CSV table of C-alpha atoms and ligand atoms in Angstrom, one decimal:
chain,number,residue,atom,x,y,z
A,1411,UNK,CA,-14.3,-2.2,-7.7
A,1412,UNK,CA,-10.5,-2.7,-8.0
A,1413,UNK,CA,-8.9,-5.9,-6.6
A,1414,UNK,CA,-7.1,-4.8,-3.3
A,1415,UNK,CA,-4.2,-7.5,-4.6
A,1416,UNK,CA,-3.2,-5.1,-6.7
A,1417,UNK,CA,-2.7,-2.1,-4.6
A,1418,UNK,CA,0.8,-2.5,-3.2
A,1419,UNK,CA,1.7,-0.9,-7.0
A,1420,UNK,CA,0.4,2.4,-6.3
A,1421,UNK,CA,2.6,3.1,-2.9
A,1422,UNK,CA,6.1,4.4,-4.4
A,1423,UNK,CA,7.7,3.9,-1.1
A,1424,UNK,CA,7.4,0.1,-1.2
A,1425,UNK,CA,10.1,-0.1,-4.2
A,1426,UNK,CA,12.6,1.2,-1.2
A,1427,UNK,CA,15.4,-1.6,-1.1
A,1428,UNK,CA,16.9,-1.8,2.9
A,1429,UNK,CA,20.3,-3.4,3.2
A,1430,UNK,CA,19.7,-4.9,0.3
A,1431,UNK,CA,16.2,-6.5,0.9
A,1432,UNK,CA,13.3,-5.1,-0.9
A,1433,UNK,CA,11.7,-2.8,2.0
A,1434,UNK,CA,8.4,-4.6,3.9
A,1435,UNK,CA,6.5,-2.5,5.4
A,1436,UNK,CA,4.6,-4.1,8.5
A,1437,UNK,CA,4.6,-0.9,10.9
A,1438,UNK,CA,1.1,0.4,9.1
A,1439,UNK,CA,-0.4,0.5,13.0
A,1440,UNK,CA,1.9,3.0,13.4
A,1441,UNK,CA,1.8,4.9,10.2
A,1442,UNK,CA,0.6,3.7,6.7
A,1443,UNK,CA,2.5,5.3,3.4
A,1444,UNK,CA,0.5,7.2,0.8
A,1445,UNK,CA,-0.4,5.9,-2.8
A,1446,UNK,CA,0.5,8.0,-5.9
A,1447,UNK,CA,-3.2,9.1,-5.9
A,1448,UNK,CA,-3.2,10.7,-3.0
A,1449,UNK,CA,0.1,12.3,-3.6
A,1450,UNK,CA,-0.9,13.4,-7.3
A,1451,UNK,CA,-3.8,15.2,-5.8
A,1452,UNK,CA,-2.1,17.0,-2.5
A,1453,UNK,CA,0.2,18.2,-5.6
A,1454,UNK,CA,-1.9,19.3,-7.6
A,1455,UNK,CA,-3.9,21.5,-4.9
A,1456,UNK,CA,-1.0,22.8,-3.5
A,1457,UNK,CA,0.5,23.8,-7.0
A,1458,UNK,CA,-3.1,25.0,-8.4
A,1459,UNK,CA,-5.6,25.9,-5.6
A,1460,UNK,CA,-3.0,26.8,-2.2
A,1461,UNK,CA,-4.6,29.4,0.0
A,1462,UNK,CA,-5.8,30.0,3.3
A,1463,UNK,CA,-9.4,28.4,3.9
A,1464,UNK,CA,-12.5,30.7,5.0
A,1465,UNK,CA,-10.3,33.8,4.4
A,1466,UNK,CA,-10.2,35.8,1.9
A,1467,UNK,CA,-12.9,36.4,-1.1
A,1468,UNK,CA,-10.2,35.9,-4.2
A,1469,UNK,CA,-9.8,32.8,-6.4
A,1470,UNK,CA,-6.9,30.5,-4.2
A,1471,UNK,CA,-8.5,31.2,-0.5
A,1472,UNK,CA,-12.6,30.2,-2.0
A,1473,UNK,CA,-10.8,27.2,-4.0
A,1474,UNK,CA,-8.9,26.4,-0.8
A,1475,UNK,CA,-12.7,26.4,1.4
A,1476,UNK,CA,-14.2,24.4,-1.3
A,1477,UNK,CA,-11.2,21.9,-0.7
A,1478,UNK,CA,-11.2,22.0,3.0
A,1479,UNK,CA,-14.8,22.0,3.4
A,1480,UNK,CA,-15.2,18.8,0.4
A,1481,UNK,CA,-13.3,16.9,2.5
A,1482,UNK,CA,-15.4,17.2,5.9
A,1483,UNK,CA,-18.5,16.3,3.6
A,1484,UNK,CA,-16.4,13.4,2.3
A,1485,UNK,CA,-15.2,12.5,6.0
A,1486,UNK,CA,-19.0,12.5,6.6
A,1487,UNK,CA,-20.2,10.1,4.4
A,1488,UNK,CA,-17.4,7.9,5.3
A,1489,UNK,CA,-18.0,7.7,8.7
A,1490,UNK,CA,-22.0,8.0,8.2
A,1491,UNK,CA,-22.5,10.8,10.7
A,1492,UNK,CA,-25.9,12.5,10.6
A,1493,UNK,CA,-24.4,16.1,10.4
A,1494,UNK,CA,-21.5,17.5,8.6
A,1495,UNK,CA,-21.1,19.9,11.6
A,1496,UNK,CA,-20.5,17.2,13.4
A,1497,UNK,CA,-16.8,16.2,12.0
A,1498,UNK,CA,-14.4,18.7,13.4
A,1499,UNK,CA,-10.6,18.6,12.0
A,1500,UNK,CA,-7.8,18.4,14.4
A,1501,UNK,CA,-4.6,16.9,13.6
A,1502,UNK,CA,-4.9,13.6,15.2
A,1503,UNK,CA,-6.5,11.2,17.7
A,1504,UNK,CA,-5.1,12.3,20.5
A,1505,UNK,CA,-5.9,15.6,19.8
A,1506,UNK,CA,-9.2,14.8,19.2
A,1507,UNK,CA,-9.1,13.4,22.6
A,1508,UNK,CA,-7.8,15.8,24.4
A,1509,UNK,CA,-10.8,18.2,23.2
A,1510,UNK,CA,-13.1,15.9,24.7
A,1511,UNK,CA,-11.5,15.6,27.9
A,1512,UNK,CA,-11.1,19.4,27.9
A,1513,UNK,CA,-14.0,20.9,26.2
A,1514,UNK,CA,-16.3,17.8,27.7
A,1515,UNK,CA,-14.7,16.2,30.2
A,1516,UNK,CA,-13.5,18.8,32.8
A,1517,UNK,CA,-17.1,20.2,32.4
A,1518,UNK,CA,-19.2,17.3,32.8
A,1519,UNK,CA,-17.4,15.1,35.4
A,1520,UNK,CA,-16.7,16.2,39.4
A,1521,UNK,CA,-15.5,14.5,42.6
A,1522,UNK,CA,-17.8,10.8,42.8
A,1523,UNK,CA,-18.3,10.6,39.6
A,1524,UNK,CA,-16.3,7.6,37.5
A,1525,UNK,CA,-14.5,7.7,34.6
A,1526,UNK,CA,-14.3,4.2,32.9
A,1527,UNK,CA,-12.1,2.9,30.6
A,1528,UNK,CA,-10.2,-0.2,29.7
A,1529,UNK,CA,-6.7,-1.4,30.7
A,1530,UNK,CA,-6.1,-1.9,27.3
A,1531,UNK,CA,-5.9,1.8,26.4
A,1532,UNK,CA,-3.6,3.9,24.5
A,1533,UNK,CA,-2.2,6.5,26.4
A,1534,UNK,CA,-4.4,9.3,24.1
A,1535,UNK,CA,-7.3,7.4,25.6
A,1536,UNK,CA,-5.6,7.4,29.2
A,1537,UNK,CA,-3.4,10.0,29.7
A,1538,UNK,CA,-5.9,12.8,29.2
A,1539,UNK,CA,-9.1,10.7,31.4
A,1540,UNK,CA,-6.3,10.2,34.2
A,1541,UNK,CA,-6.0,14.5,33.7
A,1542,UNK,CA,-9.4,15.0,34.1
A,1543,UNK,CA,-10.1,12.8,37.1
A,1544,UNK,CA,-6.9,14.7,39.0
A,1545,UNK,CA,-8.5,18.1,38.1
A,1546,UNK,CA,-12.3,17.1,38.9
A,1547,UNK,CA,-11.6,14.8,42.0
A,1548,UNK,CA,-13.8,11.8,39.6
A,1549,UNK,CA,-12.2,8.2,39.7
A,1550,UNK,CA,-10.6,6.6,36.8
A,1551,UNK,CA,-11.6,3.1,37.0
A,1552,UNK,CA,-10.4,0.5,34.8
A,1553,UNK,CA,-12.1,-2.8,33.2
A,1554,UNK,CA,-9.6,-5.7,33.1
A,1555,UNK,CA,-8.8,-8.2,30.8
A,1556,UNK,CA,-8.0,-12.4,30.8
A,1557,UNK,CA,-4.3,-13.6,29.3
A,1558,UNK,CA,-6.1,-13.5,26.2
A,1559,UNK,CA,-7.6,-10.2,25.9
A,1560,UNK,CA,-11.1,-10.2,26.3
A,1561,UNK,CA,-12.9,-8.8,28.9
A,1562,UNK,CA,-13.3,-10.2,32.6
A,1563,UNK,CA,-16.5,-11.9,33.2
A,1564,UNK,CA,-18.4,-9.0,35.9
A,1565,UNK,CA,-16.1,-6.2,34.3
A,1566,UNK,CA,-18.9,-4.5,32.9
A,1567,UNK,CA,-20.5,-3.7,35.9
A,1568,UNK,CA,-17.8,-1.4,36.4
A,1569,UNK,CA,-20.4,1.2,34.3
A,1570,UNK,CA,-22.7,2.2,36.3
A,1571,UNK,CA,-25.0,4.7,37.9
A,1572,UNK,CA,-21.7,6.7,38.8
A,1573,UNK,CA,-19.8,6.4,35.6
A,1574,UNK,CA,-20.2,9.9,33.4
A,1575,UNK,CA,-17.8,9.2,30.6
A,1576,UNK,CA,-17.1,5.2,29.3
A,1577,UNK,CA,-14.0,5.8,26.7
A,1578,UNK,CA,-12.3,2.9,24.8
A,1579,UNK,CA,-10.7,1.8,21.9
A,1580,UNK,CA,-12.5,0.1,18.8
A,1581,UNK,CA,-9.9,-1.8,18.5
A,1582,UNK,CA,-6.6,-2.4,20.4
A,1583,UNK,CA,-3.5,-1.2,19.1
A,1584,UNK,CA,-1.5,-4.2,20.9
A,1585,UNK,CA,-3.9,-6.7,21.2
A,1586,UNK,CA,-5.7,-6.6,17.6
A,1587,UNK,CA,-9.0,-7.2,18.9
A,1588,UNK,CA,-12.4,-5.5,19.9
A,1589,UNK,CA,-13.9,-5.3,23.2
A,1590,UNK,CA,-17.8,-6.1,22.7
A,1591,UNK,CA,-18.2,-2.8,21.2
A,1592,UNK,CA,-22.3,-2.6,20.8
A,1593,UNK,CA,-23.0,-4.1,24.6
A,1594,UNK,CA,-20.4,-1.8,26.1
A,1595,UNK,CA,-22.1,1.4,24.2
A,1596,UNK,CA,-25.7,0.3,25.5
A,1597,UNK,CA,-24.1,-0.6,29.0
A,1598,UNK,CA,-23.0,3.1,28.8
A,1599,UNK,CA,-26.2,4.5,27.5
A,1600,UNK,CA,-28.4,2.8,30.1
A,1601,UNK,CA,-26.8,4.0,33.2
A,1602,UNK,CA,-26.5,7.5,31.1
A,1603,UNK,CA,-22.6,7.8,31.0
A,1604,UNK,CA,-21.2,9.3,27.5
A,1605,UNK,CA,-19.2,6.8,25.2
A,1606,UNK,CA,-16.2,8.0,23.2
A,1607,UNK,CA,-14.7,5.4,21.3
A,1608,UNK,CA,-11.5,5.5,19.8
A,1609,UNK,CA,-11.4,4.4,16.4
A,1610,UNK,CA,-7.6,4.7,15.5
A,1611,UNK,CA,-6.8,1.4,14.6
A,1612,UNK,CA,-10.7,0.6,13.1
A,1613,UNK,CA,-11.6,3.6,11.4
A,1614,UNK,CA,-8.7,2.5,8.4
A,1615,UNK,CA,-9.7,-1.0,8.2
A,1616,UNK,CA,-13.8,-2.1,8.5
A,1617,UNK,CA,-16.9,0.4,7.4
A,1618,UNK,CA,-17.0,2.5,9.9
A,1619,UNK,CA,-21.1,4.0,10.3
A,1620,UNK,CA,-21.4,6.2,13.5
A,1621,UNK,CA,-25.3,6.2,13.5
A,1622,UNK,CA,-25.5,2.8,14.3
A,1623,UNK,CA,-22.6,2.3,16.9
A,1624,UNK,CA,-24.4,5.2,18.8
A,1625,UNK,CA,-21.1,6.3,20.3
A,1626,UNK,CA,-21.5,10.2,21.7
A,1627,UNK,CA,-17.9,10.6,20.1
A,1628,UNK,CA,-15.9,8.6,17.5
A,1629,UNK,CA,-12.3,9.8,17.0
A,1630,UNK,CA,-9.6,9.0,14.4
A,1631,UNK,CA,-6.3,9.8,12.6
A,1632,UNK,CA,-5.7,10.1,8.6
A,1633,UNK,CA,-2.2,9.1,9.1
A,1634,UNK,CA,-3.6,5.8,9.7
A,1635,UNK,CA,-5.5,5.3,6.6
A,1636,UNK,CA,-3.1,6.7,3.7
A,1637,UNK,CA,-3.5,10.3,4.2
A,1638,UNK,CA,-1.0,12.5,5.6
A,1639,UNK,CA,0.5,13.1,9.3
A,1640,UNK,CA,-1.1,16.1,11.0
A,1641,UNK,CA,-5.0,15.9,9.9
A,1642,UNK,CA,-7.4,13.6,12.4
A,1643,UNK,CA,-11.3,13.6,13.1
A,1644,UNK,CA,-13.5,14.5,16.3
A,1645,UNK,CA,-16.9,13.4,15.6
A,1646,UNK,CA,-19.6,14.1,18.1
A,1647,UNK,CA,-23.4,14.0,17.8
A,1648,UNK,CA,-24.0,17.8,17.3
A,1649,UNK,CA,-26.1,18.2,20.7
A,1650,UNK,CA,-22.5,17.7,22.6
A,1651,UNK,CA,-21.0,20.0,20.1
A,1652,UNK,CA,-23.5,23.1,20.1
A,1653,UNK,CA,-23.0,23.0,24.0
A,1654,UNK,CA,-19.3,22.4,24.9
A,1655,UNK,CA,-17.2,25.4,24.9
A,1656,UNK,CA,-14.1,25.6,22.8
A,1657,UNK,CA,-11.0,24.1,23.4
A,1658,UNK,CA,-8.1,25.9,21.6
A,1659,UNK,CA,-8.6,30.0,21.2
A,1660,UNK,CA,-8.0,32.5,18.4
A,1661,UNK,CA,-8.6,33.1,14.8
A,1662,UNK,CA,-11.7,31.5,12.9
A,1663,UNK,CA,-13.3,30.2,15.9
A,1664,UNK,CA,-15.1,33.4,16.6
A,1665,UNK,CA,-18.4,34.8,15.4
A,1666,UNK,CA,-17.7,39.2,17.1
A,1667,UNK,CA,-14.7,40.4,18.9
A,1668,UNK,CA,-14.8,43.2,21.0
A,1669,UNK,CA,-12.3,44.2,23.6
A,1670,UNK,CA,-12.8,42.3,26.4
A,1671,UNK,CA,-15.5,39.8,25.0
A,1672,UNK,CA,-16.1,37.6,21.7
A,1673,UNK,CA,-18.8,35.4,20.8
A,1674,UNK,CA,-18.2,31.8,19.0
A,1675,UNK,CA,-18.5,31.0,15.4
A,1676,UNK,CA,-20.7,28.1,15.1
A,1677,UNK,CA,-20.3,24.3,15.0
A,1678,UNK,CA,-17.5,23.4,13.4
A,1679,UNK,CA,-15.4,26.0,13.5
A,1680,UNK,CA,-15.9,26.9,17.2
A,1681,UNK,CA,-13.3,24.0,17.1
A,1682,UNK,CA,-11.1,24.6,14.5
A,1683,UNK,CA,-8.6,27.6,16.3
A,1684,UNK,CA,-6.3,29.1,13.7
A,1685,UNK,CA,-5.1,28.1,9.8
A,1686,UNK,CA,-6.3,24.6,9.6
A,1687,UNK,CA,-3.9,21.8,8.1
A,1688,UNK,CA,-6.2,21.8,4.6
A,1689,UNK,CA,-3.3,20.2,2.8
A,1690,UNK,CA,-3.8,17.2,5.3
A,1691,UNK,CA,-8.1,17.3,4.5
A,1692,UNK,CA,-7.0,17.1,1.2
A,1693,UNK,CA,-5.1,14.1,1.5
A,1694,UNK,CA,-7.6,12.6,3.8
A,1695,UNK,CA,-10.2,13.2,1.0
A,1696,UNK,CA,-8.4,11.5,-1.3
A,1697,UNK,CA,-7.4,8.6,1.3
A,1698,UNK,CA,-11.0,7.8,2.0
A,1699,UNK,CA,-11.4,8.4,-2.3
A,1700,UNK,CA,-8.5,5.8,-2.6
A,1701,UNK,CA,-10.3,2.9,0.1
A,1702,UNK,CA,-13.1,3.5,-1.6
A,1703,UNK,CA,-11.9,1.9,-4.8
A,1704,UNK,CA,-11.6,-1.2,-2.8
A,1705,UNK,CA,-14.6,-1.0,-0.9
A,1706,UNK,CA,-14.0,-1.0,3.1
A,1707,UNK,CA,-15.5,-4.8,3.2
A,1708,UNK,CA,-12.4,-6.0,0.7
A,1709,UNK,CA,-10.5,-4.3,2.7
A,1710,UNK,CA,-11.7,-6.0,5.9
A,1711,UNK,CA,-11.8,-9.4,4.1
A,1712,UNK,CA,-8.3,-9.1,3.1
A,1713,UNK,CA,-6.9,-8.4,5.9
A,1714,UNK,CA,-8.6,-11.4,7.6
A,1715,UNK,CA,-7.2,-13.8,5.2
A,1716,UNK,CA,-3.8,-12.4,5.9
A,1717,UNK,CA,-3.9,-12.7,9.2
A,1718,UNK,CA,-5.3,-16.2,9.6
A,1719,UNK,CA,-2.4,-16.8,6.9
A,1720,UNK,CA,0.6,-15.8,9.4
A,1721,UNK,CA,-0.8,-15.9,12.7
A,1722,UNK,CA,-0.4,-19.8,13.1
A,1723,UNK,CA,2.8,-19.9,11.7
A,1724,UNK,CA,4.1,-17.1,14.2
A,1725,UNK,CA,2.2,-19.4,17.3
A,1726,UNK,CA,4.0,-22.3,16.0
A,1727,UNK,CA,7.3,-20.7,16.4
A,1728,UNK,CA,9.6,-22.0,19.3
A,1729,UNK,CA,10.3,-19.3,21.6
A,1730,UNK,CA,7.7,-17.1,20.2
A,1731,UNK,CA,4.4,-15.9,22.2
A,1732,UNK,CA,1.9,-13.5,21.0
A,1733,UNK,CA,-0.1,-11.1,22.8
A,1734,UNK,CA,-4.1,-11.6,22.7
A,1735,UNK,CA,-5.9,-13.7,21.2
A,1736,UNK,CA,-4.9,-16.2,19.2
A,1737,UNK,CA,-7.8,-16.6,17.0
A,1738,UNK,CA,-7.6,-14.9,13.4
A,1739,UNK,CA,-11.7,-14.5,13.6
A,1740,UNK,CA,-10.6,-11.9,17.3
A,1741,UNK,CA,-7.6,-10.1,15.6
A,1742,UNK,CA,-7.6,-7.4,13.2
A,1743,UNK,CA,-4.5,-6.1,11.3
A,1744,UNK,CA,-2.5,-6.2,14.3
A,1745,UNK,CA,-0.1,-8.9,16.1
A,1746,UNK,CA,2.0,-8.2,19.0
A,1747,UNK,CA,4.4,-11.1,20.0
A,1748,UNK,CA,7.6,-11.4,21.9
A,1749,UNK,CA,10.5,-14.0,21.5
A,1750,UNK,CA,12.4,-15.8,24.9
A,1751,UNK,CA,16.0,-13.8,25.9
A,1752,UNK,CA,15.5,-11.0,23.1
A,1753,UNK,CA,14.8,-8.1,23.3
A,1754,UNK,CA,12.3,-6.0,21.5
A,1755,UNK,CA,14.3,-3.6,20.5
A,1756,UNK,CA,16.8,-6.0,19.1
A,1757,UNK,CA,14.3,-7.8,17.5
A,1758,UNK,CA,13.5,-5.0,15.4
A,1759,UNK,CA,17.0,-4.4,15.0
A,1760,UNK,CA,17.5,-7.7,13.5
A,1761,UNK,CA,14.2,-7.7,11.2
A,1762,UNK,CA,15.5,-4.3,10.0
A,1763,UNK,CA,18.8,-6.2,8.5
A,1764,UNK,CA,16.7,-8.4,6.4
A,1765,UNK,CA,14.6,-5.0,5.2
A,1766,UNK,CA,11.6,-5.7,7.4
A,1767,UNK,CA,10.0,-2.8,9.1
A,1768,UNK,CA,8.4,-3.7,12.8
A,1769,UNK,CA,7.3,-1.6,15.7
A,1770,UNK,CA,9.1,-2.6,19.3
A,1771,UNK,CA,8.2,-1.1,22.4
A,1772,UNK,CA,5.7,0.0,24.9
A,1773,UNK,CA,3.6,0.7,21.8
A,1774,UNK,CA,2.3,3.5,24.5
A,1775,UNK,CA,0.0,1.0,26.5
A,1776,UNK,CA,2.2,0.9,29.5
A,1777,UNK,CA,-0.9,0.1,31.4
A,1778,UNK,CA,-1.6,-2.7,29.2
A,1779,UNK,CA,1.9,-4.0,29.6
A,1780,UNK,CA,2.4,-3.5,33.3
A,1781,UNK,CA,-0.6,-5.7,33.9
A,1782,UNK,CA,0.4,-9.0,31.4
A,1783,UNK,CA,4.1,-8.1,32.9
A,1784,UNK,CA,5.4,-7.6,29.5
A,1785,UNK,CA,6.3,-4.4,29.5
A,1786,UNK,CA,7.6,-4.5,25.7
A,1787,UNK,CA,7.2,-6.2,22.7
A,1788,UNK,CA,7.5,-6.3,18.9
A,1789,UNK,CA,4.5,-5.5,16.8
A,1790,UNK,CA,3.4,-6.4,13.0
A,1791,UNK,CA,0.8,-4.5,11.5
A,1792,UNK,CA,-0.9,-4.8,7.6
A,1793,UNK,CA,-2.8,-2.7,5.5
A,1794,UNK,CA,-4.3,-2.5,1.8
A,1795,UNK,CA,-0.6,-3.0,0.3
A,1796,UNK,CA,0.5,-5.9,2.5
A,1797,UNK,CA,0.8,-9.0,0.7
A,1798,UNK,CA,1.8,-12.7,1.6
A,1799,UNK,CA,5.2,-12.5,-0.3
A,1800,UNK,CA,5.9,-9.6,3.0
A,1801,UNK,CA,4.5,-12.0,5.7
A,1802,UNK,CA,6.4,-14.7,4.3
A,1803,UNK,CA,9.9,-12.5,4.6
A,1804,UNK,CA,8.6,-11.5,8.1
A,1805,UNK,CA,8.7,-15.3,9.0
A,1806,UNK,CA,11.8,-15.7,7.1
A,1807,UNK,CA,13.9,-13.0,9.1
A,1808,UNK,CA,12.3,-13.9,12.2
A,1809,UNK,CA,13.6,-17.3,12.1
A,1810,UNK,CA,17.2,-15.2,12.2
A,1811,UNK,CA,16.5,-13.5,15.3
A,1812,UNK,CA,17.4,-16.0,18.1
A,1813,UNK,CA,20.5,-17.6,16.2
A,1814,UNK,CA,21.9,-13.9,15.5
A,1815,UNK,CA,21.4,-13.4,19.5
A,1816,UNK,CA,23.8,-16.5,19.8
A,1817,UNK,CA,21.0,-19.0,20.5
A,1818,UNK,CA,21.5,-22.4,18.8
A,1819,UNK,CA,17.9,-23.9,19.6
B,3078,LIG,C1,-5.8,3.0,19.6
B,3078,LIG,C2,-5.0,4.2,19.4
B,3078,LIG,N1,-5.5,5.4,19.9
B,3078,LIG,C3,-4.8,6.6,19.8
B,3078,LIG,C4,-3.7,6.6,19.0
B,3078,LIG,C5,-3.0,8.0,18.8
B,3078,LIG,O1,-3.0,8.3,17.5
B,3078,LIG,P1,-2.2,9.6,17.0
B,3078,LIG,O2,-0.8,9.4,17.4
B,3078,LIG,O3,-2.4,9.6,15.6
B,3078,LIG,O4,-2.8,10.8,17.7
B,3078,LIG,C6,-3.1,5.5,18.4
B,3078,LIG,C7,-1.9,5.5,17.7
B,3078,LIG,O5,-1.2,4.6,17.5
B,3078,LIG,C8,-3.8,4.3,18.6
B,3078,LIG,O6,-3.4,3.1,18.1
């Protein structure tokens, strides 16, 4: 097992300088950067084995299915699913949950029924439940939170006899914290609603084992977890699979064409419409190669410590007031604060200067931040390569913010 203190050496990017600052990367909520070993083997695919995946019987398009097809059985084993028909590529979360809502969704749910979710949600896991109740006449009813995040005490009984679908994240991507993931997925279960869980912003940082949360669906994104943009996971438990219909139409998906009818190609590929991104499997393989090294617990660990390192220091900041919780043991790789008379936007600006990167904004939870009346704020996020030296220049440049803004206290 390689020690995780050592990874920030294989990311090329982080030797970037930024107006004259070594670059710190703290936007890995966002995005995360790739290490040389994931590069090194996208390269070496694309320069040795390119081709077109389940099409085609010469050398580059059967080296390109073994590729494509590798990396399902890697995602698999990863996420523990059962099946490896049950991890369908699509290029990201949100389309991953938008072929639930479609393929699932719009078939399963109809006027009285409930759709429930949390206010908490990212609009992938909002957006496209608020669709599906306006088409099916079904009500989209929400589970609130206290100032600090956790759930309501009696918001649970929101799931009930009514509720066909119970969809939220595994962890927020504002807040930094987990609802009580294994109650809610019973809670679900027992009245007989289906539970899709988001795992964005878990899937790249803890052990992820699908069998044992018993979700119905578990979605993610490799951009999140050193793999490349454009490559994302739907799992489902292959009983939802074999009977949903497909979502997106046309080459690969079929099993006989004939004029005016076509039969489906089985599960998977009923999902997978069209050239699939295998350059982004192949970097997703290698991702979940790369964690590996580490171990997902190291990973986990590591992030804890570096969290309860710089989360009391932000709290003890004057003028400075994070979102959530603001217990270490309740966050994970994410903190969301805001700072009196600033901006957001021009905090971001200002950690910029000194070379430090920071998401600002909505962080697309305007649900989230209509209800705590903070409609924006600054985010830090960490991954495998953040170290304390980039927490400690976080703090430094933040302490730069309100003077630069003109404010002397
Ligand atoms: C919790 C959560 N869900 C869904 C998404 C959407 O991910 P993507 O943009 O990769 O589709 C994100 C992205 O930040 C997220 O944090």
């Amino acid at each position: 097992m390689r020690d995780i203190k050592e990874a920030y050496k294989d990311f090329p990017i982080l030797q970037r300088q930024h107006h004259g600052h070594r670059l710190v990367y703290l936007d890995s909520g966002a995005t995360t950067q790739m290490p040389q070993q994931v590069l090194d083997t996208v390269n070496d695919y694309i320069k040795h084995s390119n081709g077109n995946p389940h099409r085609g019987a010469h050398v580059l398009a059967i080296e390109a299915s073994k590729a494509y097809e590798g990396a399902r059985d890697t995602v698999q084993k990863f996420i523990n699913a059962a099946h490896r028909e049950e991890i369908v590529f699509t290029r990201n979360t949100t389309e991953s949950l938008n072929l639930i809502a479609n393929s699932y969704g719009m078939h399963h749910v109809k006027k009285g029924d409930k759709i429930v979710i949390t206010v908490a949600e990212h609009h992938a896991n909002l957006v496209t439940w608020q669709h599906v109740c306006q088409v099916t006449g079904a009500t989209l009813e929400y589970m609130y939170l206290d100032d600090y995040g956790h759930l309501l005490p009696g918001e649970m009984d929101k799931i009930d006899e009514h509720t066909k679908i119970l969809a939220f994240a595994h962890v927020s991507n504002v807040l930094g914290m987990s609802f009580p993931v294994e109650e809610l997925i019973k809670r679900g279960h027992a009245v007989g609603a289906t539970v899709v869980l988001d795992g964005a912003q878990s899937t790249p940082h803890q052990k992820i084992d699908v069998q044992a949360l018993d979700c119905d669906f578990f979605v993610f994104s490799g951009h999140k977890m050193c793999a490349s943009q454009g490559i994302g996971v739907m799992y489902a438990k292959r009983q939802f699979l074999e009977e949903m219909p497909p979502f997106l139409l046309g080459g690969d998906m079929i099993e006989y064409v004939q004029e005016q009818t076509t039969t489906f190609n089985e599960i998977p590929y009923k999902f997978e419409a069209g050239t699939p991104n295998a350059h982004g499997a192949v970097t997703l393989e290698a991702a979940i190669h790369y964690l590996e090294e580490f171990g997902m617990d190291q990973i986990q660990a590591y992030e804890h410590e570096l969290i309860s390192y710089v989360l009391p220091k932000i709290i003890a900041m004057p003028h400075v007031h994070v979102l959530g919780s603001h217990d270490p043991n309740e966050k994970h790789g994410v903190i969301a604060f805001t700072i009196d008379d600033v901006h957001p936007h021009d905090v971001a600006q200002i950690l910029d200067s000194y070379g430090v990167c920071c998401r600002s904004g909505h962080h697309c939870a305007q649900p989230l931040g209509a209800y705590y009346e903070v409609p924006a704020s600054c985010r830090l996020s960490m991954y495998v390569y953040t170290r304390k030296e980039d927490l400690d220049a976080f703090l430094e440049a933040l302490k730069h913010v309100r003077p630069t803004m003109g404010f002397n206290d």
